[in-house]
PDB file of C-alpha atoms in Angstrom:
ATOM      1  CA  MET A   1      96.921  47.251  77.692  1.00 47.00           C
ATOM      2  CA  GLY A   2      94.821  48.964  75.317  1.00 49.00           C
ATOM      3  CA  ALA A   3      92.615  48.003  71.855  1.00 56.00           C
ATOM      4  CA  PRO A   4      94.979  47.249  68.609  1.00 72.00           C
ATOM      5  CA  ALA A   5      95.756  49.881  66.079  1.00 88.00           C
ATOM      6  CA  LYS A   6      92.763  50.359  63.421  1.00 93.00           C
ATOM      7  CA  LEU A   7      94.633  49.488  59.821  1.00 95.00           C
ATOM      8  CA  GLU A   8      93.329  52.174  57.383  1.00 95.00           C
ATOM      9  CA  ILE A   9      93.569  51.240  53.759  1.00 95.00           C
ATOM     10  CA  ILE A  10      93.517  53.946  51.219  1.00 96.00           C
ATOM     11  CA  ARG A  11      93.484  52.928  47.514  1.00 95.00           C
ATOM     12  CA  GLY A  12      93.469  54.782  44.173  1.00 95.00           C
ATOM     13  CA  GLU A  13      94.911  56.132  41.128  1.00 95.00           C
ATOM     14  CA  ILE A  14      97.669  59.109  41.315  1.00 96.00           C
ATOM     15  CA  THR A  15      96.512  62.245  39.383  1.00 95.00           C
ATOM     16  CA  LYS A  16      99.717  63.907  39.997  1.00 95.00           C
ATOM     17  CA  VAL A  17     102.771  63.744  41.996  1.00 96.00           C
ATOM     18  CA  GLN A  18     104.923  66.502  42.787  1.00 95.00           C
ATOM     19  CA  PHE A  19     108.913  66.225  43.825  1.00 92.00           C
ATOM     20  CA  THR A  20     110.475  69.194  46.287  1.00 92.00           C
ATOM     21  CA  SER A  21     113.519  68.498  48.700  1.00 89.00           C
ATOM     22  CA  GLU A  22     114.739  70.832  51.516  1.00 85.00           C
ATOM     23  CA  THR A  23     117.735  71.015  53.880  1.00 81.00           C
ATOM     24  CA  ALA A  24     117.212  69.989  57.434  1.00 73.00           C
ATOM     25  CA  PRO A  25     119.389  72.158  59.578  1.00 74.00           C
ATOM     26  CA  ALA A  26     121.815  70.604  61.484  1.00 66.00           C
ATOM     27  CA  ARG A  27     121.932  69.348  64.928  1.00 70.00           C
ATOM     28  CA  GLY A  28     125.020  69.497  66.765  1.00 64.00           C
ATOM     29  CA  ALA A  29     128.441  71.102  65.788  1.00 62.00           C
ATOM     30  CA  ALA A  30     129.497  67.826  64.187  1.00 64.00           C
ATOM     31  CA  ALA A  31     126.345  66.887  62.203  1.00 69.00           C
ATOM     32  CA  LYS A  32     126.028  68.171  58.557  1.00 77.00           C
ATOM     33  CA  PRO A  33     122.887  70.060  56.772  1.00 78.00           C
ATOM     34  CA  GLN A  34     120.836  66.825  55.313  1.00 82.00           C
ATOM     35  CA  THR A  35     118.749  67.258  52.096  1.00 87.00           C
ATOM     36  CA  VAL A  36     114.848  65.737  52.700  1.00 89.00           C
ATOM     37  CA  ASN A  37     113.188  64.811  49.792  1.00 92.00           C
ATOM     38  CA  LYS A  38     109.690  64.712  49.588  1.00 94.00           C
ATOM     39  CA  THR A  39     106.641  63.431  47.589  1.00 95.00           C
ATOM     40  CA  ARG A  40     103.613  65.248  47.679  1.00 95.00           C
ATOM     41  CA  ILE A  41     100.805  62.704  45.868  1.00 96.00           C
ATOM     42  CA  PHE A  42      97.666  63.817  44.712  1.00 96.00           C
ATOM     43  CA  LEU A  43      95.011  60.546  44.673  1.00 95.00           C
ATOM     44  CA  ARG A  44      91.664  59.962  43.482  1.00 95.00           C
ATOM     45  CA  GLU A  45      89.732  57.102  45.181  1.00 93.00           C
ATOM     46  CA  THR A  46      86.898  56.266  42.702  1.00 86.00           C
ATOM     47  CA  ALA A  47      85.937  57.460  39.326  1.00 80.00           C
ATOM     48  CA  GLY A  48      84.954  61.369  40.151  1.00 80.00           C
ATOM     49  CA  GLY A  49      85.625  61.350  43.554  1.00 85.00           C
ATOM     50  CA  PRO A  50      87.482  64.132  45.606  1.00 90.00           C
ATOM     51  CA  GLU A  51      91.711  64.629  45.382  1.00 92.00           C
ATOM     52  CA  ARG A  52      93.342  63.588  48.519  1.00 94.00           C
ATOM     53  CA  ASP A  53      96.847  64.496  48.960  1.00 95.00           C
ATOM     54  CA  PHE A  54      99.772  62.869  51.108  1.00 95.00           C
ATOM     55  CA  VAL A  55     102.966  63.482  51.840  1.00 94.00           C
ATOM     56  CA  PHE A  56     105.989  61.254  52.183  1.00 93.00           C
ATOM     57  CA  THR A  57     108.980  62.088  53.146  1.00 92.00           C
ATOM     58  CA  ASP A  58     112.342  60.018  51.324  1.00 91.00           C
ATOM     59  CA  THR A  59     110.484  57.350  50.159  1.00 92.00           C
ATOM     60  CA  THR A  60     112.056  54.448  47.874  1.00 92.00           C
ATOM     61  CA  VAL A  61     108.930  53.882  45.617  1.00 95.00           C
ATOM     62  CA  GLY A  62     108.723  55.486  42.163  1.00 93.00           C
ATOM     63  CA  VAL A  63     105.335  56.959  41.208  1.00 95.00           C
ATOM     64  CA  HIS A  64     103.883  58.431  38.326  1.00 94.00           C
ATOM     65  CA  GLU A  65     100.234  60.069  37.261  1.00 95.00           C
ATOM     66  CA  GLY A  66      97.791  56.737  36.342  1.00 95.00           C
ATOM     67  CA  HIS A  67      99.770  54.711  38.685  1.00 97.00           C
ATOM     68  CA  THR A  68      97.389  52.649  41.161  1.00 96.00           C
ATOM     69  CA  ILE A  69      98.625  52.921  45.051  1.00 97.00           C
ATOM     70  CA  ALA A  70      97.356  51.999  48.386  1.00 97.00           C
ATOM     71  CA  ILE A  71      98.507  53.567  51.613  1.00 97.00           C
ATOM     72  CA  ALA A  72      98.106  51.509  54.833  1.00 97.00           C
ATOM     73  CA  ARG A  73      97.865  53.852  57.827  1.00 96.00           C
ATOM     74  CA  ALA A  74      96.949  52.803  60.935  1.00 96.00           C
ATOM     75  CA  LEU A  75      94.885  54.691  63.704  1.00 93.00           C
ATOM     76  CA  ALA A  76      96.013  54.050  67.412  1.00 91.00           C
ATOM     77  CA  ARG A  77      95.022  55.383  70.824  1.00 87.00           C
ATOM     78  CA  GLY A  78      97.915  57.623  72.135  1.00 84.00           C
ATOM     79  CA  HIS A  79      97.980  59.243  68.743  1.00 86.00           C
ATOM     80  CA  LYS A  80      97.289  62.388  67.357  1.00 88.00           C
ATOM     81  CA  GLY A  81      97.115  61.417  63.843  1.00 91.00           C
ATOM     82  CA  PRO A  82      96.905  58.280  62.001  1.00 95.00           C
ATOM     83  CA  ILE A  83     100.537  56.624  61.283  1.00 96.00           C
ATOM     84  CA  LEU A  84     101.811  55.729  58.157  1.00 95.00           C
ATOM     85  CA  LEU A  85     103.458  51.760  57.719  1.00 96.00           C
ATOM     86  CA  ALA A  86     103.474  51.081  54.102  1.00 96.00           C
ATOM     87  CA  LEU A  87     103.206  52.469  50.553  1.00 96.00           C
ATOM     88  CA  ILE A  88     102.863  50.575  47.834  1.00 96.00           C
ATOM     89  CA  ASN A  89     102.709  50.858  43.988  1.00 97.00           C
ATOM     90  CA  GLU A  90     100.294  47.963  42.737  1.00 95.00           C
ATOM     91  CA  SER A  91     101.132  49.081  39.365  1.00 95.00           C
ATOM     92  CA  THR A  92     104.792  48.139  39.666  1.00 95.00           C
ATOM     93  CA  GLY A  93     105.147  46.034  42.421  1.00 94.00           C
ATOM     94  CA  GLN A  94     107.159  48.794  44.270  1.00 96.00           C
ATOM     95  CA  ARG A  95     106.646  48.884  48.546  1.00 95.00           C
ATOM     96  CA  ASP A  96     107.904  51.186  51.292  1.00 95.00           C
ATOM     97  CA  GLU A  97     107.543  49.553  54.829  1.00 95.00           C
ATOM     98  CA  SER A  98     107.975  52.351  57.658  1.00 94.00           C
ATOM     99  CA  ALA A  99     109.760  50.648  60.465  1.00 93.00           C
ATOM    100  CA  ALA A 100     109.100  52.701  63.075  1.00 93.00           C
ATOM    101  CA  GLY A 101     105.113  53.385  61.888  1.00 94.00           C
ATOM    102  CA  PHE A 102     104.748  49.614  62.433  1.00 95.00           C
ATOM    103  CA  ALA A 103     106.552  49.670  65.997  1.00 92.00           C
ATOM    104  CA  ARG A 104     104.780  52.732  67.270  1.00 91.00           C
ATOM    105  CA  ALA A 105     101.472  51.721  66.144  1.00 94.00           C
ATOM    106  CA  ALA A 106     101.971  47.822  67.303  1.00 92.00           C
ATOM    107  CA  ARG A 107     103.264  49.432  71.326  1.00 88.00           C
ATOM    108  CA  PRO A 108     100.821  48.743  73.143  1.00 84.00           C
ATOM    109  CA  TYR A 109      98.866  52.231  74.783  1.00 80.00           C
ATOM    110  CA  ALA A 110      99.615  52.184  78.652  1.00 77.00           C
ATOM    111  CA  MET A 111      97.727  55.038  80.364  1.00 77.00           C
ATOM    112  CA  PHE A 112     100.465  55.508  82.884  1.00 83.00           C
ATOM    113  CA  GLY A 113     104.152  55.021  81.463  1.00 87.00           C
ATOM    114  CA  PRO A 114     107.505  54.974  83.359  1.00 91.00           C
ATOM    115  CA  ARG A 115     107.917  58.369  84.841  1.00 93.00           C
ATOM    116  CA  TRP A 116     104.029  58.257  86.403  1.00 93.00           C
ATOM    117  CA  LYS A 117     104.637  54.445  87.285  1.00 92.00           C
ATOM    118  CA  ALA A 118     107.772  55.775  89.374  1.00 94.00           C
ATOM    119  CA  PHE A 119     105.478  59.111  90.405  1.00 95.00           C
ATOM    120  CA  GLY A 120     103.307  56.428  92.317  1.00 95.00           C
ATOM    121  CA  LEU A 121     106.366  54.003  93.596  1.00 94.00           C
ATOM    122  CA  SER A 122     107.566  57.188  95.258  1.00 95.00           C
ATOM    123  CA  ALA A 123     104.460  58.791  96.874  1.00 96.00           C
ATOM    124  CA  ALA A 124     103.721  55.417  98.321  1.00 96.00           C
ATOM    125  CA  LEU A 125     107.105  55.061  99.690  1.00 95.00           C
ATOM    126  CA  PHE A 126     106.787  58.885 101.155  1.00 95.00           C
ATOM    127  CA  VAL A 127     103.486  57.763 102.588  1.00 96.00           C
ATOM    128  CA  ALA A 128     104.966  54.304 104.012  1.00 96.00           C
ATOM    129  CA  GLY A 129     108.280  56.176 105.640  1.00 94.00           C
ATOM    130  CA  TYR A 130     105.642  58.863 106.985  1.00 94.00           C
ATOM    131  CA  LEU A 131     103.674  56.395 108.913  1.00 94.00           C
ATOM    132  CA  ALA A 132     106.443  54.440 110.400  1.00 94.00           C
ATOM    133  CA  SER A 133     107.985  57.537 111.413  1.00 91.00           C
ATOM    134  CA  ARG A 134     105.017  59.138 113.547  1.00 92.00           C
ATOM    135  CA  PHE A 135     104.136  55.704 114.566  1.00 92.00           C
ATOM    136  CA  PHE A 136     106.769  53.431 114.646  1.00 88.00           C
ATOM    137  CA  VAL A 137     110.168  54.740 114.402  1.00 88.00           C
ATOM    138  CA  SER A 138     110.362  57.691 116.403  1.00 90.00           C
ATOM    139  CA  PRO A 139     107.258  59.170 117.306  1.00 89.00           C
ATOM    140  CA  ASP A 140     108.681  61.756 119.996  1.00 90.00           C
ATOM    141  CA  LYS A 141     109.883  63.641 116.888  1.00 90.00           C
ATOM    142  CA  GLY A 142     108.071  66.759 115.602  1.00 89.00           C
ATOM    143  CA  ALA A 143     106.588  66.723 112.005  1.00 89.00           C
ATOM    144  CA  GLY A 144     109.269  68.163 110.726  1.00 90.00           C
ATOM    145  CA  TRP A 145     111.190  65.024 111.096  1.00 90.00           C
ATOM    146  CA  TRP A 146     108.257  62.165 110.027  1.00 91.00           C
ATOM    147  CA  ILE A 147     108.119  64.552 106.665  1.00 94.00           C
ATOM    148  CA  SER A 148     111.686  65.301 105.589  1.00 94.00           C
ATOM    149  CA  TRP A 149     113.681  62.212 105.961  1.00 92.00           C
ATOM    150  CA  PRO A 150     110.631  59.922 104.017  1.00 94.00           C
ATOM    151  CA  LEU A 151     110.665  62.646 101.628  1.00 95.00           C
ATOM    152  CA  MET A 152     113.920  62.698 100.521  1.00 96.00           C
ATOM    153  CA  LEU A 153     113.846  58.947 100.818  1.00 95.00           C
ATOM    154  CA  ALA A 154     111.404  59.296  97.809  1.00 96.00           C
ATOM    155  CA  PHE A 155     113.217  61.806  96.282  1.00 96.00           C
ATOM    156  CA  LEU A 156     116.449  59.975  95.664  1.00 96.00           C
ATOM    157  CA  ALA A 157     114.051  56.585  95.183  1.00 96.00           C
ATOM    158  CA  PHE A 158     112.268  58.503  92.124  1.00 96.00           C
ATOM    159  CA  PRO A 159     115.154  57.561  89.164  1.00 95.00           C
ATOM    160  CA  VAL A 160     115.767  54.663  90.610  1.00 96.00           C
ATOM    161  CA  PHE A 161     112.207  53.335  89.970  1.00 95.00           C
ATOM    162  CA  TRP A 162     111.902  55.267  87.042  1.00 94.00           C
ATOM    163  CA  GLY A 163     114.436  53.134  85.101  1.00 96.00           C
ATOM    164  CA  LEU A 164     113.511  49.916  86.766  1.00 94.00           C
ATOM    165  CA  ALA A 165     110.049  50.871  85.258  1.00 92.00           C
ATOM    166  CA  ALA A 166     111.253  51.895  82.266  1.00 91.00           C
ATOM    167  CA  LEU A 167     113.387  48.479  81.519  1.00 90.00           C
ATOM    168  CA  TRP A 168     110.598  46.328  82.724  1.00 88.00           C
ATOM    169  CA  GLU A 169     107.928  48.049  80.194  1.00 85.00           C
ATOM    170  CA  SER A 170     110.892  47.628  77.582  1.00 81.00           C
ATOM    171  CA  MET A 171     111.214  43.840  78.787  1.00 82.00           C
ATOM    172  CA  THR A 172     107.562  42.779  78.588  1.00 80.00           C
ATOM    173  CA  GLN A 173     106.387  45.132  75.440  1.00 83.00           C
ATOM    174  CA  GLY A 174     109.206  43.581  72.901  1.00 82.00           C
ATOM    175  CA  ARG A 175     107.090  40.563  72.269  1.00 84.00           C
ATOM    176  CA  ALA A 176     103.717  42.241  72.007  1.00 86.00           C
ATOM    177  CA  VAL A 177     105.448  44.459  69.312  1.00 89.00           C
ATOM    178  CA  ARG A 178     106.469  42.139  67.515  1.00 90.00           C
ATOM    179  CA  ASP A 179     103.385  40.309  67.417  1.00 90.00           C
ATOM    180  CA  GLY A 180     100.952  43.466  66.469  1.00 91.00           C
ATOM    181  CA  GLU A 181     103.428  44.122  63.436  1.00 93.00           C
ATOM    182  CA  GLY A 182     103.249  40.741  62.386  1.00 93.00           C
ATOM    183  CA  ALA A 183      98.633  41.063  62.467  1.00 93.00           C
ATOM    184  CA  LEU A 184      99.130  44.242  61.024  1.00 94.00           C
ATOM    185  CA  ARG A 185     101.169  43.385  58.211  1.00 94.00           C
ATOM    186  CA  ALA A 186      99.519  40.044  57.750  1.00 95.00           C
ATOM    187  CA  GLU A 187      96.099  42.510  57.687  1.00 95.00           C
ATOM    188  CA  ILE A 188      97.532  44.133  55.047  1.00 95.00           C
ATOM    189  CA  ALA A 189      98.310  41.504  53.244  1.00 94.00           C
ATOM    190  CA  THR A 190      94.615  40.328  52.728  1.00 94.00           C
ATOM    191  CA  ARG A 191      93.080  43.291  52.235  1.00 93.00           C
ATOM    192  CA  LEU A 192      95.285  44.250  49.022  1.00 92.00           C
ATOM    193  CA  ALA A 193      95.307  40.639  48.239  1.00 89.00           C
ATOM    194  CA  PRO A 194      93.090  40.196  44.944  1.00 81.00           C
ATOM    195  CA  PRO A 195      90.048  38.911  44.805  1.00 72.00           C
ATOM    196  CA  ALA A 196      89.695  34.748  44.470  1.00 65.00           C
ATOM    197  CA  PRO A 197      88.419  33.919  41.225  1.00 69.00           C
ATOM    198  CA  ALA A 198      84.557  32.942  40.662  1.00 61.00           C
ATOM    199  CA  SER A 199      84.177  28.836  40.522  1.00 63.00           C
ATOM    200  CA  PRO A 200      82.491  28.422  37.066  1.00 66.00           C
ATOM    201  CA  ALA A 201      79.045  27.754  37.347  1.00 60.00           C
ATOM    202  CA  LYS A 202      78.087  23.987  37.152  1.00 63.00           C
ATOM    203  CA  VAL A 203      75.775  22.990  34.572  1.00 55.00           C
TER     204      VAL A 203
END
């Protein structure tokens, strides 16, 4: 299991907003083209600092120049770029979360997925079958027999191993993903919470 995703909070004032829409091509004969609305936000994190721009697709958060917003993103192992988690308009209180983003960021990183695990099990099955055939079951037969039937057995077992590995991964990772999502939401809430008021000085 890999390290948890690193949370990134980008906070600042909106300097400019651009709204665009485009039509996504239909997929399948019965499907209809869909309109995708995009919001490009130009953000300045500090007074006099450089602008950064971010693009959001079909967001439900209303944004205007002068609003203060926070963007929560995650940097997770196995993903090339940051994963968008939430867009929060601190001026209006509106919030838009990406359920898919939280699930992707919270999923434990595995170097070898179900397909590679199935390949390893199939290879082990082939080796075991070859050794059993050559030294125990049919040592009097040639190399063609020793290789052919274990190879066929491994080939037939590969999709079964793949399905079992995928099922096991979904069963074991479900709770880990939920716990990871909860941890990310808690950290976002903590980091965006207003600072506690200073206690009055004692006389």
